[in-house]
Coordinates of C-alpha atoms and ligand atoms in Angstrom, one line a residue:
Chain A
M1 CA -37.7 -56.3 -4.1
Y2 CA -40.7 -56.5 -2.4
R3 CA -44.4 -56.1 -3.9
R4 CA -47.6 -55.4 -2.9
K5 CA -50.0 -57.5 -3.6
T6 CA -52.6 -56.8 -6.3
R7 CA -55.7 -56.5 -4.3
I8 CA -59.6 -56.0 -5.7
T9 CA -61.9 -54.4 -3.5
M10 CA -65.3 -54.3 -2.8
L11 CA -64.8 -50.6 -4.3
D12 CA -63.2 -50.8 -7.3
V13 CA -66.0 -53.2 -8.3
V14 CA -68.3 -50.2 -7.4
V15 CA -66.2 -47.6 -9.5
T16 CA -65.5 -49.6 -12.7
T17 CA -69.2 -50.4 -12.5
L18 CA -70.2 -46.9 -12.4
L19 CA -67.5 -45.5 -15.3
I20 CA -68.8 -48.5 -17.9
L21 CA -72.3 -47.4 -17.1
L22 CA -71.0 -43.7 -17.6
T23 CA -69.0 -44.5 -20.6
A24 CA -71.9 -46.5 -21.9
F25 CA -74.8 -43.7 -21.4
I26 CA -72.5 -40.9 -23.1
V27 CA -71.7 -43.4 -26.3
Y28 CA -75.5 -43.7 -26.2
R29 CA -76.6 -40.6 -26.4
L30 CA -73.9 -39.5 -29.0
T31 CA -74.9 -42.1 -31.1
M32 CA -79.0 -41.9 -30.8
K33 CA -80.0 -38.5 -29.6
L34 CA -76.7 -36.2 -30.9
N35 CA -77.4 -34.0 -33.8
Y36 CA -74.2 -34.9 -35.7
K37 CA -73.8 -36.7 -38.7
W38 CA -71.4 -39.5 -38.3
N39 CA -69.2 -39.8 -41.1
W40 CA -66.2 -41.9 -40.5
S41 CA -65.1 -42.7 -44.0
I42 CA -64.0 -39.0 -44.9
I43 CA -61.0 -39.5 -42.1
P44 CA -58.9 -42.3 -43.7
R45 CA -58.4 -40.2 -47.0
Y46 CA -57.0 -36.9 -45.6
L47 CA -54.5 -39.8 -43.4
Y48 CA -53.5 -41.7 -46.5
F49 CA -54.1 -41.1 -50.4
F50 CA -53.6 -43.0 -53.6
D51 CA -51.7 -40.2 -55.6
E52 CA -52.8 -41.2 -59.7
S53 CA -49.6 -39.6 -61.4
E54 CA -47.3 -41.8 -59.2
G55 CA -49.3 -44.7 -59.0
R56 CA -48.4 -45.0 -55.0
W57 CA -49.8 -44.2 -52.0
R58 CA -48.7 -40.9 -50.1
A59 CA -49.4 -38.9 -46.9
N60 CA -52.0 -36.4 -47.2
V61 CA -52.4 -33.5 -45.0
L62 CA -53.1 -34.7 -41.5
M63 CA -50.1 -37.2 -41.6
Q64 CA -48.2 -35.1 -43.2
G65 CA -49.0 -32.7 -39.7
F66 CA -48.0 -36.0 -38.0
Y67 CA -44.6 -36.0 -39.7
T68 CA -44.1 -32.2 -38.8
T69 CA -44.9 -33.0 -35.0
L70 CA -42.8 -35.0 -34.9
R71 CA -39.7 -33.5 -36.7
L72 CA -40.5 -30.4 -34.7
T73 CA -40.2 -32.1 -31.3
I74 CA -37.3 -34.6 -32.0
W75 CA -35.4 -31.1 -33.6
S76 CA -36.7 -29.0 -30.2
T77 CA -35.6 -31.3 -27.9
L78 CA -32.2 -31.1 -29.3
L79 CA -32.1 -27.8 -28.5
A80 CA -33.9 -27.6 -25.8
M81 CA -31.6 -29.9 -24.3
F82 CA -29.0 -27.9 -25.4
F83 CA -30.1 -24.4 -23.5
G84 CA -31.2 -26.7 -20.9
F85 CA -27.7 -28.1 -20.0
I86 CA -25.7 -24.6 -20.5
A87 CA -28.2 -22.4 -17.6
G88 CA -28.7 -25.5 -15.8
I89 CA -24.5 -26.0 -15.6
L90 CA -24.9 -21.8 -15.3
R91 CA -27.0 -22.4 -12.6
T92 CA -24.9 -24.0 -10.6
T93 CA -21.9 -22.5 -10.6
P94 CA -20.1 -20.6 -8.2
R95 CA -20.0 -17.1 -10.2
L96 CA -22.7 -14.9 -9.0
F97 CA -23.4 -13.6 -12.7
N98 CA -23.8 -16.9 -13.8
R99 CA -26.0 -18.2 -12.1
L100 CA -27.8 -14.9 -12.3
V101 CA -28.0 -15.2 -16.2
G102 CA -29.8 -18.8 -15.6
R103 CA -32.2 -18.1 -12.9
S104 CA -33.2 -14.7 -15.3
Y105 CA -33.8 -17.0 -18.2
V106 CA -35.9 -19.7 -15.9
E107 CA -37.8 -17.2 -14.2
L108 CA -38.9 -14.9 -17.0
I109 CA -39.9 -18.2 -19.1
R110 CA -41.7 -19.7 -16.3
N111 CA -43.7 -16.9 -15.2
V112 CA -45.1 -15.9 -19.0
P113 CA -47.9 -18.1 -20.4
P114 CA -46.8 -20.0 -23.4
L115 CA -49.2 -18.6 -25.6
V116 CA -47.8 -15.0 -25.0
L117 CA -44.5 -16.2 -24.9
I118 CA -45.0 -18.0 -28.7
F119 CA -46.5 -14.6 -30.1
I120 CA -43.4 -13.4 -28.7
F121 CA -41.2 -14.8 -30.3
Y122 CA -43.1 -15.4 -34.0
F123 CA -43.7 -11.6 -34.3
F124 CA -40.0 -10.6 -33.4
V125 CA -37.5 -13.8 -34.5
S126 CA -40.0 -15.0 -37.4
A127 CA -40.8 -11.5 -38.4
Q128 CA -37.8 -9.6 -37.5
I129 CA -34.7 -11.6 -37.3
M130 CA -35.5 -15.0 -39.6
P131 CA -35.5 -12.6 -43.0
L132 CA -32.6 -10.5 -41.6
L133 CA -30.4 -14.0 -41.6
G134 CA -31.8 -14.7 -44.9
V135 CA -32.4 -18.3 -43.7
E136 CA -35.3 -18.9 -46.6
D137 CA -33.6 -17.7 -49.3
F138 CA -30.2 -19.2 -48.2
I139 CA -32.2 -22.3 -48.5
R140 CA -33.9 -21.9 -52.2
S141 CA -30.3 -21.1 -53.3
R142 CA -29.4 -24.6 -52.8
S143 CA -29.5 -27.9 -55.5
P144 CA -32.8 -29.6 -55.9
G145 CA -30.8 -32.5 -53.8
T146 CA -30.0 -30.4 -50.7
Q147 CA -33.7 -28.6 -50.8
K148 CA -34.9 -32.3 -50.7
I149 CA -32.5 -33.9 -48.1
L150 CA -33.3 -30.8 -45.9
G151 CA -37.1 -30.9 -46.4
Y152 CA -37.0 -34.4 -45.2
L153 CA -35.2 -33.4 -42.1
F154 CA -36.8 -30.3 -41.2
S155 CA -39.6 -28.7 -43.5
A156 CA -40.4 -27.6 -47.1
P157 CA -38.0 -24.4 -48.2
E158 CA -41.6 -22.4 -48.5
L159 CA -42.3 -23.0 -45.0
F160 CA -39.1 -23.1 -43.3
T161 CA -38.8 -19.9 -42.1
A162 CA -41.9 -20.7 -39.8
F163 CA -40.6 -24.1 -38.9
L164 CA -37.6 -22.9 -37.4
S165 CA -39.1 -20.4 -35.5
G166 CA -42.3 -22.9 -33.9
M167 CA -38.9 -25.0 -33.4
F168 CA -36.9 -22.2 -31.5
T169 CA -39.6 -21.3 -29.4
I170 CA -40.5 -24.4 -28.3
A171 CA -36.8 -25.3 -27.6
V172 CA -36.4 -22.0 -25.6
F173 CA -39.6 -23.0 -23.6
Q174 CA -38.8 -26.3 -22.8
G175 CA -35.1 -25.8 -22.4
A176 CA -36.1 -23.2 -19.1
Y177 CA -37.6 -26.7 -17.7
I178 CA -34.6 -28.7 -18.3
T179 CA -32.4 -26.6 -17.5
E180 CA -34.4 -26.9 -13.9
I181 CA -34.1 -30.5 -14.3
V182 CA -30.5 -30.4 -14.8
R183 CA -29.5 -28.2 -11.9
A184 CA -32.0 -30.7 -9.7
G185 CA -29.7 -33.4 -10.9
I186 CA -26.5 -31.4 -10.3
Q187 CA -27.2 -30.5 -6.8
S188 CA -28.5 -33.9 -6.2
L189 CA -24.9 -35.3 -6.3
S190 CA -23.3 -35.4 -2.5
R191 CA -20.6 -32.4 -1.9
G192 CA -18.1 -35.1 -1.3
Q193 CA -18.0 -35.9 -5.2
W194 CA -16.9 -32.0 -5.8
E195 CA -14.7 -31.6 -2.6
A196 CA -12.4 -35.1 -3.5
S197 CA -12.0 -34.4 -7.1
Y198 CA -11.1 -30.7 -6.1
A199 CA -8.9 -32.3 -3.4
L200 CA -7.5 -34.0 -6.6
G201 CA -6.2 -30.7 -8.6
L202 CA -9.4 -31.2 -10.6
S203 CA -9.9 -27.7 -12.4
W204 CA -13.7 -27.0 -12.1
R205 CA -14.6 -27.8 -15.7
Q206 CA -12.5 -31.0 -15.4
Q207 CA -15.1 -31.7 -12.1
M208 CA -17.8 -31.1 -14.3
T209 CA -16.6 -33.2 -17.1
Y210 CA -15.1 -36.4 -15.5
I211 CA -17.0 -36.7 -12.1
I212 CA -20.0 -34.5 -11.7
L213 CA -22.3 -34.4 -15.3
P214 CA -21.7 -38.3 -16.1
Q215 CA -23.3 -39.0 -12.5
A216 CA -26.1 -36.2 -12.9
L217 CA -26.8 -37.0 -16.5
K218 CA -27.6 -40.5 -15.5
R219 CA -30.1 -39.7 -12.6
V220 CA -31.5 -36.7 -15.3
L221 CA -32.2 -39.7 -17.8
P222 CA -35.7 -40.5 -17.1
P223 CA -36.9 -37.1 -16.6
L224 CA -35.4 -35.7 -19.6
A225 CA -36.3 -38.4 -21.3
N226 CA -40.2 -37.4 -20.2
E227 CA -39.6 -33.7 -21.8
F228 CA -39.0 -34.9 -24.9
I229 CA -43.2 -36.5 -24.4
N230 CA -43.9 -32.8 -22.9
T231 CA -42.1 -31.1 -25.7
L232 CA -44.1 -33.5 -28.2
K233 CA -47.2 -32.0 -26.7
Y234 CA -46.5 -28.6 -26.4
S235 CA -45.9 -28.8 -30.3
A236 CA -49.7 -28.6 -30.8
I237 CA -49.4 -24.8 -29.5
V238 CA -47.6 -23.3 -32.4
S239 CA -50.4 -24.1 -34.4
V240 CA -51.4 -20.7 -33.1
I241 CA -48.7 -19.3 -35.7
S242 CA -49.3 -21.5 -38.4
I243 CA -46.8 -23.9 -38.2
Q244 CA -48.3 -26.7 -40.2
E245 CA -48.3 -29.8 -38.0
L246 CA -51.0 -32.1 -36.6
T247 CA -53.1 -29.6 -34.9
F248 CA -53.0 -27.0 -37.2
Q249 CA -53.7 -29.5 -40.1
A250 CA -56.7 -31.1 -38.3
M251 CA -58.1 -27.5 -37.8
Q252 CA -57.8 -26.9 -41.7
V253 CA -59.2 -30.7 -42.5
M254 CA -62.2 -29.2 -39.8
A255 CA -62.7 -26.3 -41.9
A256 CA -62.7 -27.7 -45.1
T257 CA -65.1 -30.8 -44.3
Y258 CA -67.1 -29.9 -41.4
V259 CA -66.6 -33.7 -39.9
T260 CA -64.8 -32.1 -36.3
I261 CA -65.6 -34.6 -33.8
E262 CA -64.3 -37.0 -36.0
V263 CA -61.4 -35.4 -37.1
W264 CA -60.0 -34.3 -33.0
L265 CA -60.6 -38.0 -31.9
T266 CA -58.6 -38.6 -34.6
V267 CA -56.0 -36.6 -33.5
T268 CA -56.7 -37.5 -30.3
A269 CA -55.3 -41.0 -31.0
I270 CA -52.8 -40.1 -32.9
Y271 CA -51.5 -38.2 -29.8
L272 CA -52.1 -40.4 -27.2
V273 CA -50.7 -43.4 -28.6
M274 CA -47.3 -41.5 -29.4
C275 CA -47.0 -40.1 -26.4
M276 CA -48.0 -43.3 -24.4
L277 CA -45.9 -45.3 -26.9
L278 CA -42.5 -42.6 -25.3
S279 CA -43.6 -42.7 -21.8
L280 CA -43.6 -46.8 -22.2
G281 CA -39.6 -46.0 -23.5
V282 CA -39.3 -43.8 -20.7
Q283 CA -40.5 -46.8 -18.3
W284 CA -38.3 -48.7 -19.7
L285 CA -34.8 -46.3 -19.2
E286 CA -36.4 -45.8 -15.4
H287 CA -36.2 -49.3 -14.8
R288 CA -32.7 -50.2 -16.6
L289 CA -31.1 -47.6 -15.0
A290 CA -32.8 -48.9 -11.1
R291 CA -31.3 -52.4 -12.1
S292 CA -27.5 -50.9 -13.3
E293 CA -27.4 -49.0 -9.9
A294 CA -27.4 -51.8 -7.6
Chain B
M1 CA 12.0 -48.1 8.1
P2 CA 14.1 -47.6 11.3
F3 CA 14.0 -43.6 12.7
K4 CA 12.5 -40.9 10.0
A5 CA 14.5 -37.7 9.5
K6 CA 13.0 -34.5 10.5
G7 CA 13.3 -32.2 7.9
D8 CA 12.7 -28.4 7.6
Y9 CA 8.9 -27.1 7.7
I10 CA 6.5 -28.1 4.8
I11 CA 3.7 -26.8 6.7
V12 CA 3.0 -23.3 8.1
V13 CA 0.4 -21.5 9.4
E14 CA -0.2 -18.6 11.4
H15 CA -2.7 -16.8 13.0
I16 CA -5.5 -18.1 11.0
N17 CA -9.3 -17.4 11.6
K18 CA -12.1 -19.3 9.8
T19 CA -15.6 -17.8 10.2
F20 CA -18.7 -19.5 8.5
A21 CA -21.1 -17.3 6.7
N22 CA -23.8 -17.9 9.8
G23 CA -21.4 -16.7 12.5
V24 CA -19.2 -20.1 13.9
K25 CA -16.0 -19.2 14.6
A26 CA -14.5 -22.7 13.7
V27 CA -10.4 -22.3 13.7
V28 CA -9.4 -19.2 16.0
D29 CA -6.1 -18.1 16.0
F30 CA -4.3 -21.3 15.0
T31 CA -0.7 -21.0 14.4
T32 CA 1.4 -24.6 14.2
K33 CA 4.5 -25.8 12.4
I34 CA 4.5 -29.2 10.6
H35 CA 8.1 -30.9 9.7
R36 CA 8.9 -32.6 6.4
G37 CA 7.9 -35.8 7.5
E38 CA 5.9 -35.5 10.8
V39 CA 3.3 -36.9 11.3
V40 CA 0.3 -35.4 13.3
V41 CA -2.7 -36.5 14.9
I42 CA -5.7 -33.9 16.1
I43 CA -7.7 -34.9 18.5
G44 CA -10.9 -33.2 20.0
P45 CA -14.5 -33.1 20.9
S46 CA -17.6 -32.5 18.0
G47 CA -17.6 -29.4 16.7
S48 CA -14.3 -28.0 17.6
G49 CA -12.9 -27.4 14.1
K50 CA -10.9 -30.1 13.8
S51 CA -12.0 -30.7 9.7
T52 CA -12.3 -27.0 9.3
F53 CA -8.7 -26.7 10.0
L54 CA -7.9 -29.4 7.9
R55 CA -10.0 -28.3 5.0
C56 CA -8.2 -24.5 5.2
L57 CA -5.0 -26.6 4.5
N58 CA -5.8 -27.4 0.7
G59 CA -8.3 -24.4 -0.1
L60 CA -11.6 -26.1 0.6
E61 CA -12.3 -23.3 3.0
D62 CA -11.2 -20.2 2.6
I63 CA -9.4 -18.5 5.5
D64 CA -10.8 -15.0 6.8
N65 CA -7.2 -14.2 7.6
G66 CA -3.5 -15.1 8.7
S67 CA -1.4 -17.1 6.2
I68 CA -0.8 -20.9 5.0
I69 CA 2.6 -22.1 3.3
I70 CA 2.9 -25.4 2.1
D71 CA 6.2 -26.7 0.9
D72 CA 7.2 -22.7 0.3
I73 CA 4.2 -21.9 -1.8
P74 CA 1.6 -19.5 0.1
L75 CA -2.1 -20.7 -0.3
N76 CA -3.6 -17.2 -1.4
D77 CA -5.9 -15.9 -4.1
N78 CA -3.6 -16.6 -6.5
E79 CA -5.6 -19.6 -8.6
K80 CA -1.7 -21.3 -9.5
N81 CA -0.7 -21.5 -6.6
R82 CA -3.8 -22.8 -5.1
L83 CA -4.0 -25.7 -7.7
E84 CA -0.2 -26.1 -7.1
I85 CA -0.9 -27.1 -3.5
R86 CA -4.2 -29.2 -4.4
K87 CA -1.7 -31.6 -6.3
E88 CA 0.6 -31.6 -3.9
V89 CA -1.9 -32.3 -0.8
G90 CA -3.7 -35.6 -0.6
M91 CA -6.6 -35.7 1.5
V92 CA -9.2 -38.9 3.0
F93 CA -12.7 -38.3 4.0
Q94 CA -14.9 -39.7 6.5
Q95 CA -17.0 -40.9 3.7
F96 CA -14.5 -42.3 1.2
N97 CA -16.2 -40.3 -1.2
L98 CA -15.1 -42.8 -4.5
F99 CA -16.3 -42.0 -7.6
P100 CA -19.2 -44.0 -8.3
H101 CA -19.5 -44.0 -11.7
M102 CA -16.0 -45.6 -12.0
I103 CA -14.6 -48.3 -11.6
V104 CA -11.6 -48.7 -9.3
L105 CA -8.9 -48.6 -11.1
D106 CA -9.9 -45.5 -13.3
N107 CA -10.5 -43.8 -9.8
V108 CA -6.9 -44.0 -8.6
N109 CA -5.9 -43.3 -12.6
L110 CA -8.4 -39.8 -12.9
A111 CA -6.2 -37.7 -11.5
Q112 CA -3.0 -39.0 -13.0
R113 CA -4.4 -38.5 -16.5
R114 CA -6.1 -35.5 -16.0
V115 CA -4.1 -33.7 -13.8
R116 CA -0.4 -35.1 -14.3
N117 CA -1.3 -36.3 -18.1
K118 CA -0.1 -39.3 -18.2
S119 CA -0.6 -42.0 -20.5
K120 CA -2.9 -44.8 -20.0
A121 CA -0.1 -47.0 -19.4
E122 CA 1.8 -45.1 -17.2
A123 CA -1.4 -44.4 -15.0
N124 CA -2.0 -48.4 -14.9
A125 CA 1.3 -48.9 -14.0
M126 CA 1.5 -46.4 -10.9
S127 CA -2.1 -47.3 -10.0
M128 CA -1.8 -51.2 -10.2
D129 CA 1.1 -50.5 -7.5
L130 CA -0.9 -48.5 -5.5
L131 CA -3.7 -50.6 -5.1
K132 CA -1.5 -53.7 -3.8
K133 CA 0.0 -51.2 -1.1
V134 CA -3.3 -50.7 0.5
G135 CA -4.2 -54.8 -1.2
I136 CA -7.0 -54.0 -3.5
T137 CA -5.4 -55.8 -6.2
D138 CA -8.1 -58.4 -7.3
K139 CA -10.5 -55.6 -7.3
A140 CA -9.2 -52.7 -9.7
S141 CA -12.3 -53.4 -12.4
N142 CA -14.8 -53.7 -9.9
Y143 CA -16.9 -50.3 -9.1
P144 CA -16.9 -48.9 -5.7
S145 CA -20.4 -50.0 -4.5
Q146 CA -19.2 -53.9 -4.9
L147 CA -16.1 -53.3 -2.1
S148 CA -16.6 -53.0 1.6
G149 CA -16.1 -49.7 3.4
G150 CA -12.9 -50.6 4.8
Q151 CA -11.8 -51.8 1.1
Q152 CA -13.2 -48.5 -0.4
Q153 CA -11.5 -46.1 2.4
R154 CA -8.1 -48.0 1.2
V155 CA -8.7 -47.5 -2.4
A156 CA -9.6 -43.8 -1.7
I157 CA -5.9 -43.9 -0.2
A158 CA -4.7 -44.6 -2.7
R159 CA -6.3 -42.2 -5.5
A160 CA -4.7 -39.6 -3.3
L161 CA -1.7 -41.1 -3.2
A162 CA -1.7 -41.8 -6.7
M163 CA -0.9 -37.7 -6.7
M164 CA 2.0 -38.1 -5.5
P165 CA 1.7 -36.0 -2.3
K166 CA 3.6 -34.1 0.1
V167 CA 0.9 -34.3 2.6
M168 CA -1.5 -36.6 3.2
L169 CA -5.0 -35.1 5.2
F170 CA -7.1 -37.6 6.9
D171 CA -10.3 -36.9 8.2
E172 CA -11.7 -39.2 10.5
A173 CA -10.8 -42.1 8.1
T174 CA -12.0 -44.9 9.8
S175 CA -15.0 -43.4 11.5
A176 CA -17.6 -44.9 8.9
L177 CA -16.0 -48.0 9.3
D178 CA -17.2 -51.1 10.7
P179 CA -14.9 -52.2 14.1
E180 CA -13.8 -55.1 12.0
M181 CA -12.5 -53.0 9.0
I182 CA -10.5 -50.1 11.0
G183 CA -7.6 -52.1 11.7
E184 CA -7.0 -52.6 7.7
V185 CA -6.8 -49.2 7.1
L186 CA -5.0 -48.0 10.4
D187 CA -2.5 -50.6 9.0
V188 CA -2.1 -49.2 5.7
M189 CA -1.9 -45.5 7.3
K190 CA 0.8 -46.7 10.0
D191 CA 2.6 -47.8 6.3
L192 CA 2.4 -44.6 5.1
A193 CA 3.8 -43.1 8.5
R194 CA 6.7 -45.0 9.1
E195 CA 7.4 -44.3 4.8
G196 CA 8.2 -40.9 5.7
M197 CA 4.7 -39.6 4.6
T198 CA 3.7 -35.9 6.6
M199 CA 0.4 -36.5 7.3
I200 CA -2.5 -34.9 9.5
C201 CA -5.0 -37.4 10.8
V202 CA -8.1 -36.5 12.9
T203 CA -8.4 -39.6 14.5
H204 CA -9.4 -40.7 18.0
E205 CA -7.7 -44.0 17.6
M206 CA -5.3 -43.2 20.4
G207 CA -3.7 -46.6 19.7
F208 CA -2.6 -45.1 16.4
A209 CA -1.5 -42.3 17.8
R210 CA 0.8 -43.6 20.1
E211 CA 2.1 -46.0 17.6
V212 CA 3.0 -43.5 14.8
S213 CA 2.5 -40.3 15.6
D214 CA 5.7 -37.6 16.4
R215 CA 3.0 -35.1 18.1
V216 CA -0.8 -34.7 19.4
I217 CA -2.6 -31.7 19.0
F218 CA -6.2 -31.5 21.2
M219 CA -8.1 -28.7 20.2
E220 CA -11.8 -27.2 22.1
D221 CA -13.5 -24.6 20.2
G222 CA -11.1 -23.7 17.2
K223 CA -8.4 -23.4 19.5
I224 CA -5.3 -25.3 20.1
V225 CA -5.9 -26.2 24.0
E226 CA -2.8 -28.6 24.4
V227 CA 0.0 -29.7 21.8
G228 CA 2.4 -33.4 23.3
T229 CA 2.9 -36.6 22.0
A230 CA 0.8 -39.7 22.4
E231 CA 2.7 -40.3 25.2
H232 CA 1.9 -37.5 26.9
F233 CA -1.7 -37.7 26.7
F234 CA -1.9 -41.2 27.8
T235 CA 0.2 -40.4 31.1
A236 CA 0.7 -36.7 32.4
P237 CA -2.0 -34.4 30.6
T238 CA -1.6 -30.9 32.2
E239 CA -5.4 -29.3 30.9
D240 CA -8.3 -30.0 32.7
R241 CA -10.1 -29.9 29.5
T242 CA -8.1 -32.8 27.8
K243 CA -8.1 -34.8 31.2
L244 CA -12.2 -34.7 30.5
F245 CA -12.1 -35.2 26.9
L246 CA -9.4 -38.0 27.4
S247 CA -11.7 -39.8 30.2
Q248 CA -14.6 -39.8 27.5
I249 CA -12.7 -41.3 24.7
L250 CA -10.2 -44.0 26.2
Ligands
ATP1 N1 -20.3 -25.1 6.1 C1 -20.8 -25.0 7.1 N2 -21.3 -23.6 7.4 C2 -21.2 -23.3 9.1 N3 -21.2 -23.6 9.5 C3 -20.0 -24.8 9.9 C4 -19.7 -25.2 8.5 N4 -19.5 -26.4 8.5 C5 -18.8 -26.7 10.0 N5 -19.8 -25.6 10.2 C6 -19.9 -25.6 12.1 O1 -18.6 -24.9 12.5 C7 -17.5 -25.5 13.9 C8 -16.3 -27.0 13.3 O2 -17.3 -27.5 12.6 P1 -15.9 -29.0 12.2 O3 -17.0 -29.5 11.3 O4 -15.2 -28.2 11.9 O5 -15.8 -29.7 13.5 P2 -15.6 -31.3 14.2 O6 -14.0 -30.8 14.7 O7 -14.4 -32.1 12.7 O8 -16.3 -31.9 14.6 P3 -16.6 -33.9 14.0 O9 -16.1 -34.2 15.4 O10 -18.0 -33.8 14.4 O11 -16.2 -34.0 12.8 C9 -18.9 -26.7 14.4 O12 -19.7 -25.7 15.4 C10 -20.2 -26.5 12.9 O13 -21.5 -26.5 13.5
MG2 MG1 -15.2 -33.3 11.6

């Protein structure tokens, strides 16, 4: 493969120097001139604390929030893939009605601000539908063991409804973007693949299952993995409907302690590290797929 | 094989028209009958509707009107009929269109397994026979991208034959190939013709036409201009347009 040589120009040096100077200046102003009492010592104990009664270290609110964010991200992404694949396939079927359904979903979601969508879902799904389904009662009636497992996988019983509506909201939202990825993946295949499998006598469903989806899936794997990162970032937005994920917990800690900047810097660092690790994973995946293409 | 016996009509095409959404009339009032075991070569300038005509025969394109009957099955809106016809009509494309995510053997197996519902062992046995026939046994577990163009096209022929079709359609099967690979694909096609397969081939390989075809159809602007044996086209074409076209390709 052709690789361009890394070369450092005069301009790079100048820009880098300026950036360093600017950073130094900001840090200087922050530490010397800012009317703000730094109090970093308080942060660690909101991450982990020593539980005297149990005699072991336990995650405190921030880390609990982080775990909720992770759980929320994983389940929402899976659900979003489910929505996205169904709608994405619908968008490529020959039937006009199917395409219309898929298209409406995407257009509806993409042309409404996410925050507004969340409120809609919250007041509709969480406040009306969930109690109707009796999810919370159902969870509470399970054995303690089951409740514990459910708590591990999803959320504690008292927060279950909120968790589900948060998950559902993000999934519906992200599903619209995954729909477009799936559609693009399917449409990126040459018409010849459809025609050859058609000529062999395969039904539409068989063409999809054996010919089109396996190839499309391989092509869209990196963008799909990327949506995982997007879901993680978007999950912060459900803090507005009191889902106790990382951002929500940060607001709680901030309200209780007034160590604003430290809390937000910590939270930023957690998101940043998570997303960067995932992003490295995606890059690795892309690399692998590119190599196996041959 | 000595002389082949010509049977009844396996393909009956009557007054078909095909107009594309953009208004292009690709096939105009096309009528022809093809005997079982007959080899028909279609020639004509680019855009004359050769591919479109072939694609109408297996339902890849819907006709506006007229009728197509293949082995007594009418090709109409009836999904069962259409499926039956797709099973009986094999097609080989200019661009091979092998399935790149499957090894050669699975490419040939696929329709046997999924459409004919054969067991894996049965399908494998038949596929290996077919691959032997087209001379690719040693590449059975390679991916299509690891094969040369000529090899890929021979696999594509094996793949179509795996459905045991009664008719084979070839749309410029050798046009995308480097010159040194054209021969190997034509040889496979000639063998097939000599074995009595009913074939409709869009090709400008007049040597092939002379060797194995029973009839050559010259079409232009979606219509049949002249029909005759290959010999007729070489020695005494009657239409001016045919002469002009032949002078360009020969
Ligand atoms: N999907 C389509 N939509 C619109 N017009 C089409 C389509 N396919 C073919 N055509 C037009 O129909 C006419 C016949 O095309 P066709 O591909 O059948 O010609 P051909 O004889 O196979 O040509 P070539 O030798 O270049 O393959 C052309 O004018 C072409 O532009
Ligand atoms: Mg053509």
